[in-house]
PDB file of C-alpha atoms and ligand atoms in Angstrom:
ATOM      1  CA  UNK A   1      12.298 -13.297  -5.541  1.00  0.00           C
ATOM      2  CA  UNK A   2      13.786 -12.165  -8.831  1.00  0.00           C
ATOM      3  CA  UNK A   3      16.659 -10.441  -7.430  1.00  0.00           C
ATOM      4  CA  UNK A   4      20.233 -11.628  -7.341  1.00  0.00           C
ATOM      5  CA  UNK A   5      21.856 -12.558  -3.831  1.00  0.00           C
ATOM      6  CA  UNK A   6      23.940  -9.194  -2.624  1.00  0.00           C
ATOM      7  CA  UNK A   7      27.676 -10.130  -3.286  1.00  0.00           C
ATOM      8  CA  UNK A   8      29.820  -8.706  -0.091  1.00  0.00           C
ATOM      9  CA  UNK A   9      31.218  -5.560  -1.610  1.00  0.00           C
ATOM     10  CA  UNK A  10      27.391  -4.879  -2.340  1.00  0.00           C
ATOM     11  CA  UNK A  11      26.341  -5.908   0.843  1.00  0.00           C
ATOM     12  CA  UNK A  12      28.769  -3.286   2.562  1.00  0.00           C
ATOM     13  CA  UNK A  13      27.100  -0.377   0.567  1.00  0.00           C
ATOM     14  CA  UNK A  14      24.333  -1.824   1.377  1.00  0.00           C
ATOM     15  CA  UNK A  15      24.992  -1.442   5.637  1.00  0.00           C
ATOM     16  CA  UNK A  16      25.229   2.297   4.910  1.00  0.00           C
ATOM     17  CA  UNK A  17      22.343   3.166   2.505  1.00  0.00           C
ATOM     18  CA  UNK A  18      18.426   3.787   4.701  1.00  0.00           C
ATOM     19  CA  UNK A  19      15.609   1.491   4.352  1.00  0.00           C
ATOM     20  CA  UNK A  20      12.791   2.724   2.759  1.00  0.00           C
ATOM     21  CA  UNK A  21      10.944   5.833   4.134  1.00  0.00           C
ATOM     22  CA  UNK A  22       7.879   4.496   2.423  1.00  0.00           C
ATOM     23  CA  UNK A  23       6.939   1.290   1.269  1.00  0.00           C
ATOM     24  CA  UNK A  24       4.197   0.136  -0.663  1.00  0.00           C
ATOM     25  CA  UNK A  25       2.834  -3.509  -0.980  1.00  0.00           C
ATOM     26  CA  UNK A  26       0.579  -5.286  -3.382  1.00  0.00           C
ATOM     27  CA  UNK A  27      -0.837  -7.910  -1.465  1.00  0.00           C
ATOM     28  CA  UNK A  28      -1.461 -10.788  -4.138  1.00  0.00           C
ATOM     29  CA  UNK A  29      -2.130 -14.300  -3.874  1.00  0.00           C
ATOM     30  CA  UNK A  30      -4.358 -15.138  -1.402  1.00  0.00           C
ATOM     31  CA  UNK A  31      -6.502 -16.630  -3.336  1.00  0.00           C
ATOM     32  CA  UNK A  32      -3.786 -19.097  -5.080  1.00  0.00           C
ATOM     33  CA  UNK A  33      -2.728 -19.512  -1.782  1.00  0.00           C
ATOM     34  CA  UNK A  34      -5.980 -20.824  -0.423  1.00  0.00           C
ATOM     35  CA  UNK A  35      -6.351 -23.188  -3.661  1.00  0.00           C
ATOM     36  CA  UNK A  36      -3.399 -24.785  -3.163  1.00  0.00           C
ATOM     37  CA  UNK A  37      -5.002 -25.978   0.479  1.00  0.00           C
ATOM     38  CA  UNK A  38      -8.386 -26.960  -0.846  1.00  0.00           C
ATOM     39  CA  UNK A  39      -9.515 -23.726   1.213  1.00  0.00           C
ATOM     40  CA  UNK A  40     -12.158 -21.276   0.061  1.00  0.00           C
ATOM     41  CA  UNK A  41     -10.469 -17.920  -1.045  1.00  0.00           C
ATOM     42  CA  UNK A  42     -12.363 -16.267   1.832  1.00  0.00           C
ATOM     43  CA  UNK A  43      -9.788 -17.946   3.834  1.00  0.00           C
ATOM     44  CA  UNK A  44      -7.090 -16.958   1.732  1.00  0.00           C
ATOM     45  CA  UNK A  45      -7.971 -12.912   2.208  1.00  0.00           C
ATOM     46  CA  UNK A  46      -8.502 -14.314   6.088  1.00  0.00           C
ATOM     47  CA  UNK A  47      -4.989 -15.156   6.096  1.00  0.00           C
ATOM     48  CA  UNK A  48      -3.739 -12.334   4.286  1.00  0.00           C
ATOM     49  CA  UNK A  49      -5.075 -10.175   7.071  1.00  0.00           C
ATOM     50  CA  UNK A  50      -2.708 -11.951   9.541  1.00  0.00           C
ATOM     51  CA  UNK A  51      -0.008 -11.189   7.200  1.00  0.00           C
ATOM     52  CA  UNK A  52      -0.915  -7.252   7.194  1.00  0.00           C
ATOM     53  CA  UNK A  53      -0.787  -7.229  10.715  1.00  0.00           C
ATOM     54  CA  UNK A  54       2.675  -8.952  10.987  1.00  0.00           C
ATOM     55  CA  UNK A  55       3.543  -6.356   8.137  1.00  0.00           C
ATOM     56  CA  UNK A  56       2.621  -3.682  10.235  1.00  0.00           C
ATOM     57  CA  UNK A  57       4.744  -4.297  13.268  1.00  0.00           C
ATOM     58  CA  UNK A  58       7.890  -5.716  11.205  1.00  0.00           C
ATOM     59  CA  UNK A  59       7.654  -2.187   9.207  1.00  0.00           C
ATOM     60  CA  UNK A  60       7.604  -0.229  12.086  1.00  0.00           C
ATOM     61  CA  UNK A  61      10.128  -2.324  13.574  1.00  0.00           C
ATOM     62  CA  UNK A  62      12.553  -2.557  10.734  1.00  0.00           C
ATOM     63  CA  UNK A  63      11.956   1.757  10.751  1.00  0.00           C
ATOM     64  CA  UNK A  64       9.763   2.376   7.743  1.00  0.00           C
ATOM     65  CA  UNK A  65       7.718   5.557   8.506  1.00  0.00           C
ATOM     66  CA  UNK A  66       5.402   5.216   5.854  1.00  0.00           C
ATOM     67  CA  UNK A  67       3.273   1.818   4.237  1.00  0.00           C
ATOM     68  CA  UNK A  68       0.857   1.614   1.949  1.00  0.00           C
ATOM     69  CA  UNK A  69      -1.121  -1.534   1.462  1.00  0.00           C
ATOM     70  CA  UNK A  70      -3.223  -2.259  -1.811  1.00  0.00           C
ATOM     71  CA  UNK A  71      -6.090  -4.015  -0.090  1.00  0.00           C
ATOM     72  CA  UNK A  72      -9.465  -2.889  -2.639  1.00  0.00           C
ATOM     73  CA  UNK A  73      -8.689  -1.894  -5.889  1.00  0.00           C
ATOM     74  CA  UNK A  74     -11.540  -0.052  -7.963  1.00  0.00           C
ATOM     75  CA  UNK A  75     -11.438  -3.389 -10.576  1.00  0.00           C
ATOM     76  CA  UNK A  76     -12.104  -5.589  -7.422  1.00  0.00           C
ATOM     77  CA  UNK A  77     -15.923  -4.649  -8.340  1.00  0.00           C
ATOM     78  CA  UNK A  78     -15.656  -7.415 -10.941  1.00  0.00           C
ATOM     79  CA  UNK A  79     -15.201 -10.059  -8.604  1.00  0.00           C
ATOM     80  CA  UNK A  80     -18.366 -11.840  -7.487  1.00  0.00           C
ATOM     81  CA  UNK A  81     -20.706 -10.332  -4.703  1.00  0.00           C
ATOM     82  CA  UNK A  82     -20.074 -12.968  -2.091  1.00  0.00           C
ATOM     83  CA  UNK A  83     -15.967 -12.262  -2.008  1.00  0.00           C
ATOM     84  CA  UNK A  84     -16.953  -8.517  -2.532  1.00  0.00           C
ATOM     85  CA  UNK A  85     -18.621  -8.540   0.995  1.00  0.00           C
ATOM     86  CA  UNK A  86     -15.834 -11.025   2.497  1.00  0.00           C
ATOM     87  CA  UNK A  87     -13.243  -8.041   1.591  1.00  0.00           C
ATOM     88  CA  UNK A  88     -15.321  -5.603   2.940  1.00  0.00           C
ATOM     89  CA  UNK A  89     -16.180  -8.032   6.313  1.00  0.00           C
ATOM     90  CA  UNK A  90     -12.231  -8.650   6.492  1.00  0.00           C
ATOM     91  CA  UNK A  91     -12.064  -4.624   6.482  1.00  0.00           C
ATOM     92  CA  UNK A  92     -14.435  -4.067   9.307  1.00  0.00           C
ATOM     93  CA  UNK A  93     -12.606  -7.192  11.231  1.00  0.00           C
ATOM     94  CA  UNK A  94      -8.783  -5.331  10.539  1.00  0.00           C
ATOM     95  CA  UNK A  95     -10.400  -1.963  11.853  1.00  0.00           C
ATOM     96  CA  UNK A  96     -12.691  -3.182  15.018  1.00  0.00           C
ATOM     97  CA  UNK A  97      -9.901  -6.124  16.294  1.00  0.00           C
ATOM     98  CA  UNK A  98      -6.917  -4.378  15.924  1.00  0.00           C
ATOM     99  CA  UNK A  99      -7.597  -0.323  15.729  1.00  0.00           C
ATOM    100  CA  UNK A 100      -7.125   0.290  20.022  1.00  0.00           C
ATOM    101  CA  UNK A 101      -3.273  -2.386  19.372  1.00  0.00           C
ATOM    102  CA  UNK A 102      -2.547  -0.290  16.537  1.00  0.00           C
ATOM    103  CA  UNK A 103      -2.938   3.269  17.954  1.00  0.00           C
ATOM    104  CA  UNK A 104      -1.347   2.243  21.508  1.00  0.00           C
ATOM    105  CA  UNK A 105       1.459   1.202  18.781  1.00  0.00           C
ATOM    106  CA  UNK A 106       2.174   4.892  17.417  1.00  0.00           C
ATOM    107  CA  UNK A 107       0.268   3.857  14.336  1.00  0.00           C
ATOM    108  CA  UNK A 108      -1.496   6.622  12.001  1.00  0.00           C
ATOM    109  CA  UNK A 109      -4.372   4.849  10.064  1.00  0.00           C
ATOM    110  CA  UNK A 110      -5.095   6.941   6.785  1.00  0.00           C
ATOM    111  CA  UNK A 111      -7.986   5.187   3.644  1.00  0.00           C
ATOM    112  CA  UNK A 112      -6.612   6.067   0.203  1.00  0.00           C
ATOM    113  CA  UNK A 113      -9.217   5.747  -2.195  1.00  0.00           C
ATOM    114  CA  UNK A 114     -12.924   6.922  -3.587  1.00  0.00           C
ATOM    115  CA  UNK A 115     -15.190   6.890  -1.208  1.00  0.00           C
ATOM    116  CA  UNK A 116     -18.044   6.564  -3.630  1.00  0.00           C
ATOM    117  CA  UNK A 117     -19.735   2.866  -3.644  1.00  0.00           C
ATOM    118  CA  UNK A 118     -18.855   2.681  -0.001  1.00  0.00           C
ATOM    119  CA  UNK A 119     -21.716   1.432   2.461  1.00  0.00           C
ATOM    120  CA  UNK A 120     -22.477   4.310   5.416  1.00  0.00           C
ATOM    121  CA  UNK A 121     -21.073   2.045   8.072  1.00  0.00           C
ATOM    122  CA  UNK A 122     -17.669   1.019   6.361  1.00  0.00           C
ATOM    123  CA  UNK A 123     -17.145   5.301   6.108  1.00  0.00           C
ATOM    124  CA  UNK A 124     -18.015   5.863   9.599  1.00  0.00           C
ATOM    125  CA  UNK A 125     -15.283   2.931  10.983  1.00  0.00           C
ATOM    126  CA  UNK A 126     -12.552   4.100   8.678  1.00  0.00           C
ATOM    127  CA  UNK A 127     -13.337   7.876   9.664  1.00  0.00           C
ATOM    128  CA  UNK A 128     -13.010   7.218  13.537  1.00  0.00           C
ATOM    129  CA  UNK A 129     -10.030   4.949  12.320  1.00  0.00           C
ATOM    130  CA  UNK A 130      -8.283   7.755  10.915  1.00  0.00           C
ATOM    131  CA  UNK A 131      -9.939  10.169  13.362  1.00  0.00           C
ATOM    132  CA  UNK A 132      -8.253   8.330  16.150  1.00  0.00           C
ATOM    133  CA  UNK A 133      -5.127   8.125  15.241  1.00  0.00           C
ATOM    134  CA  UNK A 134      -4.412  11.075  13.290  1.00  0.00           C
ATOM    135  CA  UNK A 135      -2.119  12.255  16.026  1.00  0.00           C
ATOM    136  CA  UNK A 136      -0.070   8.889  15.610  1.00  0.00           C
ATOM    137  CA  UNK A 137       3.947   9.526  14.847  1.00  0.00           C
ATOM    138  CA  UNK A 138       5.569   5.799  14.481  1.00  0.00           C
ATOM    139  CA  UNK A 139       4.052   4.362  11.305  1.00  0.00           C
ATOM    140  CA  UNK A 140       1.669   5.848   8.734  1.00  0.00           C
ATOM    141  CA  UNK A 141      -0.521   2.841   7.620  1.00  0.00           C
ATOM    142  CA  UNK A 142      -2.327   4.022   4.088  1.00  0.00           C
ATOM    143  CA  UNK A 143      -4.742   1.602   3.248  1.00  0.00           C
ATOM    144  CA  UNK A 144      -5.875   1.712  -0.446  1.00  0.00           C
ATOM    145  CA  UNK A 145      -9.540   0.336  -0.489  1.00  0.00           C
ATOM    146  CA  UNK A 146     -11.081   0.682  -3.036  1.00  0.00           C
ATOM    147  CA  UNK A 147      -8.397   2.656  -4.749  1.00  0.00           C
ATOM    148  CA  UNK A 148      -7.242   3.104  -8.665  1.00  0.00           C
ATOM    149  CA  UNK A 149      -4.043   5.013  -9.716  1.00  0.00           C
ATOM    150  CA  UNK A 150      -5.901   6.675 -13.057  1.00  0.00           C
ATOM    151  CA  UNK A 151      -8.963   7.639 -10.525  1.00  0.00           C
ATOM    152  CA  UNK A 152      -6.554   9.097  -8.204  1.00  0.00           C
ATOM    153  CA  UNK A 153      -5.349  11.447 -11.320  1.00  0.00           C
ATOM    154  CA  UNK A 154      -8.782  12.143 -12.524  1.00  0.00           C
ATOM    155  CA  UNK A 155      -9.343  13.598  -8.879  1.00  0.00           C
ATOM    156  CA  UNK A 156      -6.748  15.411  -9.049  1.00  0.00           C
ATOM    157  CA  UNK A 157      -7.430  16.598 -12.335  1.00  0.00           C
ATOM    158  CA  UNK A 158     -10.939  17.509 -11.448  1.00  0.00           C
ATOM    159  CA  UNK A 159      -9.979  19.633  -8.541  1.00  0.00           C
ATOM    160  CA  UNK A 160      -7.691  21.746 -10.348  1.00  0.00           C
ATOM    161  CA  UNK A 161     -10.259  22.171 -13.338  1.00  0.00           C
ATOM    162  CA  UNK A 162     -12.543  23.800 -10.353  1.00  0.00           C
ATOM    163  CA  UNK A 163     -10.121  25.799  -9.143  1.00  0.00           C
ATOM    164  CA  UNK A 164      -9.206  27.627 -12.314  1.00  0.00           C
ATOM    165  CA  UNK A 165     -12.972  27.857 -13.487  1.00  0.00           C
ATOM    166  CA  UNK A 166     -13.325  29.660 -10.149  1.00  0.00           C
ATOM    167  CA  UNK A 167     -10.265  31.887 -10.611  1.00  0.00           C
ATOM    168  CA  UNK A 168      -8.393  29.939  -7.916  1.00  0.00           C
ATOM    169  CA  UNK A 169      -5.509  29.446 -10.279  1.00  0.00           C
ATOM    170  CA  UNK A 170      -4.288  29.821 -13.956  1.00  0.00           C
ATOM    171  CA  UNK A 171      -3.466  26.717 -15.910  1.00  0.00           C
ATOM    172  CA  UNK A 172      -0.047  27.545 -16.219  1.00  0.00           C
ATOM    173  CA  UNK A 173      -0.013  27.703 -12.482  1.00  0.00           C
ATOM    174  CA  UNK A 174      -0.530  23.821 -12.737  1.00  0.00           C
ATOM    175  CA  UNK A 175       2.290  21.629 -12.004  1.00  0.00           C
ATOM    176  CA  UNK A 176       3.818  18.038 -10.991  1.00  0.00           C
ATOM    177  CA  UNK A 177       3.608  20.027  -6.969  1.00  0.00           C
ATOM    178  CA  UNK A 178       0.247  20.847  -7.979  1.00  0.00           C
ATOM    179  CA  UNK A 179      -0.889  17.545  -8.564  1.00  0.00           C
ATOM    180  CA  UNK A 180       0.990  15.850  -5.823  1.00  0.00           C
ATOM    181  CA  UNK A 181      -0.365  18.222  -3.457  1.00  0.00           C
ATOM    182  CA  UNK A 182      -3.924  16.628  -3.789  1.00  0.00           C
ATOM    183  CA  UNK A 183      -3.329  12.734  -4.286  1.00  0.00           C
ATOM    184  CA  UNK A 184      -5.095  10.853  -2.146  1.00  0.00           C
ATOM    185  CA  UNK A 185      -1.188   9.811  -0.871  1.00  0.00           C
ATOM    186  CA  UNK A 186      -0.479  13.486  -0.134  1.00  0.00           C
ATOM    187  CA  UNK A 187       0.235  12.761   3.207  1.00  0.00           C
ATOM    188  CA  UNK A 188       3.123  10.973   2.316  1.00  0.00           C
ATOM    189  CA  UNK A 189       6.547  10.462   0.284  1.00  0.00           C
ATOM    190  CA  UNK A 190       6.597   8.757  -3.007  1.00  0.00           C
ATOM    191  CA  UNK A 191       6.860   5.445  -2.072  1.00  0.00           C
ATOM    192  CA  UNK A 192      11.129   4.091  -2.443  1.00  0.00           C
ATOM    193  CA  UNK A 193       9.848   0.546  -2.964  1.00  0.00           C
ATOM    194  CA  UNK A 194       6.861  -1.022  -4.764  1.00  0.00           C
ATOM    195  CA  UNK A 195       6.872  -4.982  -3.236  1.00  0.00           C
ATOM    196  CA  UNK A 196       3.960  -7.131  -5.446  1.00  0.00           C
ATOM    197  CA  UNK A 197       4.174 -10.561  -4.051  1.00  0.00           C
ATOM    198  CA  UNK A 198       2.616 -14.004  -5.946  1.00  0.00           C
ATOM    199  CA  UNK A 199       5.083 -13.548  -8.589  1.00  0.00           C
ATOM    200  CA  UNK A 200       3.105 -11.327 -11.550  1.00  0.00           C
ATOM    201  CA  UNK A 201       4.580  -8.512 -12.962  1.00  0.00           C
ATOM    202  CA  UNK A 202       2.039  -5.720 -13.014  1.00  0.00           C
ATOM    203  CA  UNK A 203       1.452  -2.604 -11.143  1.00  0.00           C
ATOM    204  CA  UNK A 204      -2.529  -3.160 -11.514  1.00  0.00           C
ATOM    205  CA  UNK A 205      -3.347   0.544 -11.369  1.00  0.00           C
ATOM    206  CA  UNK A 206      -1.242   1.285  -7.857  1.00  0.00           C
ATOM    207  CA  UNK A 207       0.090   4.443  -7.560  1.00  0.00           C
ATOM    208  CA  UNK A 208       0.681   5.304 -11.070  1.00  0.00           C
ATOM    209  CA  UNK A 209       1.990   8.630 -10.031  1.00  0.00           C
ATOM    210  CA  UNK A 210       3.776   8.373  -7.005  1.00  0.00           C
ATOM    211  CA  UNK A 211       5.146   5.217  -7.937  1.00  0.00           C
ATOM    212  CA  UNK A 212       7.121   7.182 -11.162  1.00  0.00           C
ATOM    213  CA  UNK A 213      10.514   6.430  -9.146  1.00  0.00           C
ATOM    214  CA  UNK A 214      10.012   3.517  -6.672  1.00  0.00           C
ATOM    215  CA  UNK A 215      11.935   0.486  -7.396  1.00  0.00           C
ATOM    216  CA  UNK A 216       9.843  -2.492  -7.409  1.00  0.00           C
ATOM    217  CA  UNK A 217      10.612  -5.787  -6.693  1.00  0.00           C
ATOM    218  CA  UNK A 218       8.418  -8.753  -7.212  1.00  0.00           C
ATOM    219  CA  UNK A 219       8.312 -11.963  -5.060  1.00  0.00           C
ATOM    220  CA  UNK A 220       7.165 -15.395  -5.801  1.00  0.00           C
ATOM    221  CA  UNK A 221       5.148 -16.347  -2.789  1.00  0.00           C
ATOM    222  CA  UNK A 222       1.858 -15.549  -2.086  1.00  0.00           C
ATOM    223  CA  UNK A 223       1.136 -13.142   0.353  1.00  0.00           C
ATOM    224  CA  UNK A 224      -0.357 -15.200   3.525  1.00  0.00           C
ATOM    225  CA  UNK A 225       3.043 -16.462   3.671  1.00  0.00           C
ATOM    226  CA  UNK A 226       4.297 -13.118   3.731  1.00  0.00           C
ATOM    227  CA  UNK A 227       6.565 -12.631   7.173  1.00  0.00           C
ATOM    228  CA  UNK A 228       9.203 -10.085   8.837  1.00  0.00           C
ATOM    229  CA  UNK A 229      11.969 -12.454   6.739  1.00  0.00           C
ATOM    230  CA  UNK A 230      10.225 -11.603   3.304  1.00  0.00           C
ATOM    231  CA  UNK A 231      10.667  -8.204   4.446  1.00  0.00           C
ATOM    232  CA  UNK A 232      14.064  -8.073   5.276  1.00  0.00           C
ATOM    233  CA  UNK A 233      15.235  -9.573   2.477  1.00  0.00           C
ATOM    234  CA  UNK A 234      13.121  -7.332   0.327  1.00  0.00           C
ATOM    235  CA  UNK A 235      14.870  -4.598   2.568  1.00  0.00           C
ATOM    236  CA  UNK A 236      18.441  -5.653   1.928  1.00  0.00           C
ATOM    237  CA  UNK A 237      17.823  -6.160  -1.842  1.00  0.00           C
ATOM    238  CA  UNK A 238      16.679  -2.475  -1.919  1.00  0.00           C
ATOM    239  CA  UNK A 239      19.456  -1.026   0.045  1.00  0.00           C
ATOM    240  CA  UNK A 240      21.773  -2.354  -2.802  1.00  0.00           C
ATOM    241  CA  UNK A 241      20.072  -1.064  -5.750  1.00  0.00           C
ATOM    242  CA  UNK A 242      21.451   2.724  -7.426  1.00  0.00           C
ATOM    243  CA  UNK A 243      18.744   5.070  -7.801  1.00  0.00           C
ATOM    244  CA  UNK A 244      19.219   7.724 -10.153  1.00  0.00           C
ATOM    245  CA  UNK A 245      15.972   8.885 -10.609  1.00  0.00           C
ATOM    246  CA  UNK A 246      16.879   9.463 -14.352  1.00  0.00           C
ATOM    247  CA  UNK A 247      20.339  11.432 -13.401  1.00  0.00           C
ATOM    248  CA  UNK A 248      23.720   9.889 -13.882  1.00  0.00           C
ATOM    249  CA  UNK A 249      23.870   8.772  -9.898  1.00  0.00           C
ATOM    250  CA  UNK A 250      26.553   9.356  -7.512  1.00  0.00           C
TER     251      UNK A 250
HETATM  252  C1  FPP B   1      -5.157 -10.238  -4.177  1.00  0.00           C
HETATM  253  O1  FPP B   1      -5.228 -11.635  -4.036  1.00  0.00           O
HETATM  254  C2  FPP B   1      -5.588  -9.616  -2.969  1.00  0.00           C
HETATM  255  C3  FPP B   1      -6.695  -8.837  -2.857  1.00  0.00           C
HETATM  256  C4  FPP B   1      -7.608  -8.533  -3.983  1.00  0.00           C
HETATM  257  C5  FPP B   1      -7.092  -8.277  -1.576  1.00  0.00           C
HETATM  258  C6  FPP B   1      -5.998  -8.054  -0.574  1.00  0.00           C
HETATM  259  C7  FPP B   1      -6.637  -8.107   0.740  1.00  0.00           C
HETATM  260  C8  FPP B   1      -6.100  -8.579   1.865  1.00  0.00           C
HETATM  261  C9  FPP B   1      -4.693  -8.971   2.039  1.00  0.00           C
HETATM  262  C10 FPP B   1      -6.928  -8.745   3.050  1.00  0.00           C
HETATM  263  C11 FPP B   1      -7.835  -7.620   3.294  1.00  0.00           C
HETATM  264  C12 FPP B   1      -7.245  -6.571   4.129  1.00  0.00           C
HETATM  265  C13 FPP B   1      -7.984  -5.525   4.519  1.00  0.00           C
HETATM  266  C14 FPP B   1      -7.448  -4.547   5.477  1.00  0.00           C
HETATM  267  C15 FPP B   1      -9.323  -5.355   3.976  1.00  0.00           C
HETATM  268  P1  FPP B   1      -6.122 -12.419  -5.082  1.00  0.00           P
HETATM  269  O2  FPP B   1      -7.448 -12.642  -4.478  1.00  0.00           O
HETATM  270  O3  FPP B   1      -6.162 -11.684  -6.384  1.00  0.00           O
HETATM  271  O4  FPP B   1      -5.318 -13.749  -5.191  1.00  0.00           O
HETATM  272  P2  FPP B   1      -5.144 -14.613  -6.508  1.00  0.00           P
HETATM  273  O5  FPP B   1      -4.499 -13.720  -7.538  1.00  0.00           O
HETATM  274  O6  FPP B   1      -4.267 -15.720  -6.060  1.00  0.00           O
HETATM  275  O7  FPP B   1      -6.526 -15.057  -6.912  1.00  0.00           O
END
């Protein structure tokens, strides 16, 4: 990880400031990760699914209340058709194996993303997903699938456009609450901390606008090795940094 080791006077701030209300993860590397095993990157995304469900519970553990996963991105249509379907298969697998765990966990399952391009059955699994647990308190578990940061915007942007060509609004009445009221992340904070793991240094189109703030923090491993520790350490190395959110800070 690209961060230096907390020195003990940080560390001490550190033990009083929160861990992020809302993290966000770009799950990268699978496929490297796979390679380097002489596995096919099927199994990497395989084994990146056992690393989003130890995410899960060490997040709800460790007190996040909010995590968003990058698991689909609207570019992913470029990849070829036969790890196109494996994503999608892995989807269906996270949803039908682990949906009753997760909801007897306190877990609220919400799908940020278009839903055009998706197959009939993949909406009706991810509707009773979120149907299900919409109740849920502990953890809200956003799962971008096939989900862009500029397409995000352009909804937005397209929503507003309708509601001032039917006299819903003024332009002038359009503002940054305006737009953040209908992102597909509406539901919850800006995310404090943007994690990409595998080591690039891109956002990739995630959450261009609620991301405007959130410190990120980029790891070199790939994600199937991703674990509670990862996230602790991640956790620790957030707690230490000074926000200021373009102010002067405290
Ligand atoms: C990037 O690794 C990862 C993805 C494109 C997909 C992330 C998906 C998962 C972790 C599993 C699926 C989970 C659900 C819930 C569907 P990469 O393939 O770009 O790896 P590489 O950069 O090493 O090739």
């Amino acid at each position: 990880m690209s961060e230096p080791s907390p020195s003990l006077d940080r560390t001490a701030v550190a033990d009083i400031r929160p861990p992020p209300r809302h993290l966000a993860i770009i799950m990268d590397g699978n496929g490297r990760w796979a390679k380097a095993r002489g596995l096919p990157r099927a199994m990497g995304h395989r084994e990146g699914v056992e690393a989003l469900r130890r995410t899960v519970d060490a997040a709800a553990a460790l007190g996040i209340a909010h995590l968003t996963v990058f698991s689909f991105s609207t570019e992913n249509w470029n990849r070829p058709q036969a790890e196109i379907d494996a994503l999608f298969d892995l989807l269906r697998m996270f949803v039908k194996r682990d949906l009753a765990q997760l909801h007897r966990d306190g877990v609220r399952i919400r799908i940020i993303g278009s839903r055009h391009g998706l197959s009939p059955d993949i909406l009706e699994l991810i509707d009773e997903a979120v149907s299900l647990t919409r109740n849920n308190t502990r953890l809200t578990l956003n799962i971008a699938f096939n989900y862009g940061g500029r397409g995000e915007i352009v909804a937005a942007a397209q929503s507003l456009a309708r509601a001032v060509q039917n006299g819903e609004m003024k332009p002038e009445d359009i503002d940054e609450k305006a737009v953040s009221r209908l992102l597909w992340t509406s539901e919850s904070p800006d995310p404090d901390l943007v994690i990409r793991t595998s080591g690039e240094l891109r956002l990739s189109n995630f959450l261009l606008w609620s991301g405007a703030y959130s410190e990120l923090m980029f790891m070199d491993i790939w994600w199937p090795d991703f674990n509670r520790e990862w996230m602790e350490k991640a956790i620790d190395a957030f707690r230490c940094r000074d926000r200021r959110f373009g102010g002067l800070g405290v």
